[in-house]
Amino acid sequence: MPTVLVPLLIALDQILKLWALENLSPVPRPFLGDLLYLTLVQNTGAGFGLLAGKAFLLGWLSLGVGAVLLYLLARRRYPLFEALALSLIAAGALGNGIDRLGRGWVVDYLDLGTQIPLIATFPVFNLADVCVTLGAALLLLGPLLARKKRRRY
């Protein structure tokens, strides 16, 4: 699965970022009503404004994380749930690493436009960020779901 999923997600991430660079501006454009806007942002750091201006360092860190995860996925078989989670994290790390080292910043374009507290100030993000977040959530949920499944039997 990783041999297909990771390159596919990286390609889709880079295609969407190229599309965003060609078609979006820093002015938010409604996409899903007031829930989601498309807004072009050049992110020189990590999420939530952390390590701003450290794209080179973060780029190598991202590529390192992605490479280590690909190595681990190649070395042994993981249960489907874990393989999916690790593949998502690897694809996201590599996608943003490519941006950081290639451009010096990450292309972000998904903007939660709601006025709900905590979400209203959420940073603009991209598909690679979604992959990392979803993969991390799956890794955290995996043991809980396995425990729940064992209790049924």
Coordinates of C-alpha atoms in Angstrom, one line a residue:
M1 CA 0.0 0.0 0.0
P2 CA 2.7 2.6 0.9
T3 CA 4.3 2.1 -2.5
V4 CA 1.2 3.4 -4.2
L5 CA -0.4 5.7 -1.6
V6 CA 2.6 7.8 -0.7
P7 CA 3.6 8.9 -4.2
L8 CA 0.0 9.4 -5.2
L9 CA -0.6 11.7 -2.2
I10 CA 2.6 13.6 -2.8
A11 CA 1.7 14.1 -6.4
L12 CA -1.8 15.3 -5.5
D13 CA -0.4 17.6 -2.9
Q14 CA 2.0 19.2 -5.3
I15 CA -0.6 19.5 -8.1
L16 CA -3.0 21.3 -5.7
K17 CA -0.2 23.6 -4.5
L18 CA 0.6 24.5 -8.1
W19 CA -3.1 25.1 -8.8
A20 CA -3.3 27.3 -5.7
L21 CA -0.2 29.4 -6.8
E22 CA -1.8 29.9 -10.2
N23 CA -5.4 30.6 -9.1
L24 CA -5.5 31.9 -5.6
S25 CA -4.6 35.1 -3.8
P26 CA -4.2 36.2 -0.2
V27 CA -7.8 37.3 -0.3
P28 CA -10.1 34.5 1.0
R29 CA -12.4 33.0 -1.6
P30 CA -15.5 31.1 -0.3
F31 CA -15.4 27.5 -1.2
L32 CA -17.9 25.8 1.0
G33 CA -20.1 28.7 2.2
D34 CA -18.7 30.1 5.4
L35 CA -17.0 26.8 6.4
L36 CA -14.1 26.7 4.1
Y37 CA -12.3 29.4 2.1
L38 CA -9.4 29.1 -0.4
T39 CA -6.7 31.6 0.7
L40 CA -3.1 31.6 -0.6
V41 CA -0.5 31.8 2.2
Q42 CA 3.3 31.5 2.0
N43 CA 4.2 29.7 5.3
T44 CA 7.9 30.0 6.1
G45 CA 7.6 28.0 9.4
A46 CA 5.5 25.3 10.9
G47 CA 1.8 25.3 11.9
F48 CA 0.5 28.0 14.2
G49 CA 3.4 30.3 13.3
L50 CA 6.0 28.2 15.0
L51 CA 9.6 28.4 13.8
A52 CA 8.7 31.1 11.3
G53 CA 11.6 31.7 8.9
K54 CA 13.1 28.3 9.5
A55 CA 12.0 26.6 6.3
F56 CA 15.4 25.2 5.4
L57 CA 15.7 23.5 8.8
L58 CA 12.1 22.3 8.8
G59 CA 12.5 21.1 5.2
W60 CA 15.3 18.8 6.1
L61 CA 13.5 17.6 9.2
S62 CA 10.4 16.9 7.1
L63 CA 12.3 14.9 4.5
G64 CA 14.1 13.1 7.3
V65 CA 10.8 12.1 9.0
G66 CA 9.3 11.0 5.6
A67 CA 12.4 9.0 4.7
V68 CA 12.5 7.2 8.1
L69 CA 8.9 6.3 7.8
L70 CA 9.3 5.0 4.3
Y71 CA 12.3 2.9 5.5
L72 CA 10.2 1.5 8.3
L73 CA 7.3 0.7 6.0
A74 CA 9.7 -1.1 3.6
R75 CA 11.4 -3.1 6.4
R76 CA 8.4 -4.9 7.8
R77 CA 4.7 -5.5 7.3
Y78 CA 2.4 -3.4 9.5
P79 CA -1.3 -4.0 10.1
L80 CA -3.3 -2.1 7.5
F81 CA -4.4 0.6 10.0
E82 CA -0.8 1.3 11.0
A83 CA 0.5 1.2 7.5
L84 CA -2.1 3.6 6.4
A85 CA -1.3 6.0 9.2
L86 CA 2.4 5.9 8.7
S87 CA 1.9 6.3 4.9
L88 CA -0.2 9.4 5.4
I89 CA 2.4 10.9 7.8
A90 CA 5.2 10.1 5.4
A91 CA 3.4 11.6 2.4
G92 CA 2.5 14.8 4.3
A93 CA 6.0 15.2 5.7
L94 CA 7.6 14.7 2.2
G95 CA 5.0 17.0 0.5
N96 CA 5.8 19.9 2.8
G97 CA 9.5 19.1 2.8
I98 CA 9.5 19.4 -1.0
D99 CA 8.0 22.9 -0.6
R100 CA 10.3 24.1 2.1
L101 CA 13.5 23.0 0.3
G102 CA 12.2 23.9 -3.2
R103 CA 10.5 27.2 -2.5
G104 CA 11.7 28.2 0.9
W105 CA 8.1 28.2 2.1
V106 CA 5.0 25.9 2.1
V107 CA 2.0 26.7 0.0
D108 CA -1.1 26.7 2.2
Y109 CA -4.6 27.3 0.8
L110 CA -7.3 25.7 2.9
D111 CA -8.8 28.3 5.3
L112 CA -11.5 27.4 7.9
G113 CA -13.7 30.4 7.7
T114 CA -15.9 29.8 10.7
Q115 CA -16.3 32.2 13.6
I116 CA -16.3 29.4 16.1
P117 CA -13.8 30.2 18.9
L118 CA -10.5 28.2 18.6
I119 CA -11.3 27.4 15.0
A120 CA -11.6 31.0 13.9
T121 CA -7.9 31.5 14.4
F122 CA -6.9 28.2 12.9
P123 CA -4.0 28.6 10.5
V124 CA -4.4 28.1 6.8
F125 CA -3.3 24.6 5.8
N126 CA -2.9 22.2 2.8
L127 CA -3.4 18.5 1.8
A128 CA 0.0 17.5 3.3
D129 CA -1.0 18.9 6.6
V130 CA -4.3 17.0 6.4
C131 CA -2.3 13.8 5.7
V132 CA 0.0 14.3 8.7
T133 CA -3.0 15.1 11.0
L134 CA -5.1 12.3 9.8
G135 CA -2.2 9.8 10.1
A136 CA -1.4 10.9 13.6
A137 CA -5.0 10.6 14.6
L138 CA -5.1 7.1 13.2
L139 CA -2.0 6.1 15.1
L140 CA -3.6 7.4 18.3
L141 CA -7.0 5.8 17.6
G142 CA -5.5 2.4 16.5
P143 CA -4.8 1.0 20.0
L144 CA -8.2 2.2 21.3
L145 CA -10.0 0.5 18.4
A146 CA -7.9 -2.7 18.9
R147 CA -8.7 -2.7 22.6
K148 CA -12.4 -2.2 21.9
K149 CA -12.4 -5.0 19.3
R150 CA -10.7 -7.4 21.7
R151 CA -13.4 -6.8 24.3
R152 CA -16.0 -7.9 21.8
Y153 CA -14.5 -11.3 21.5

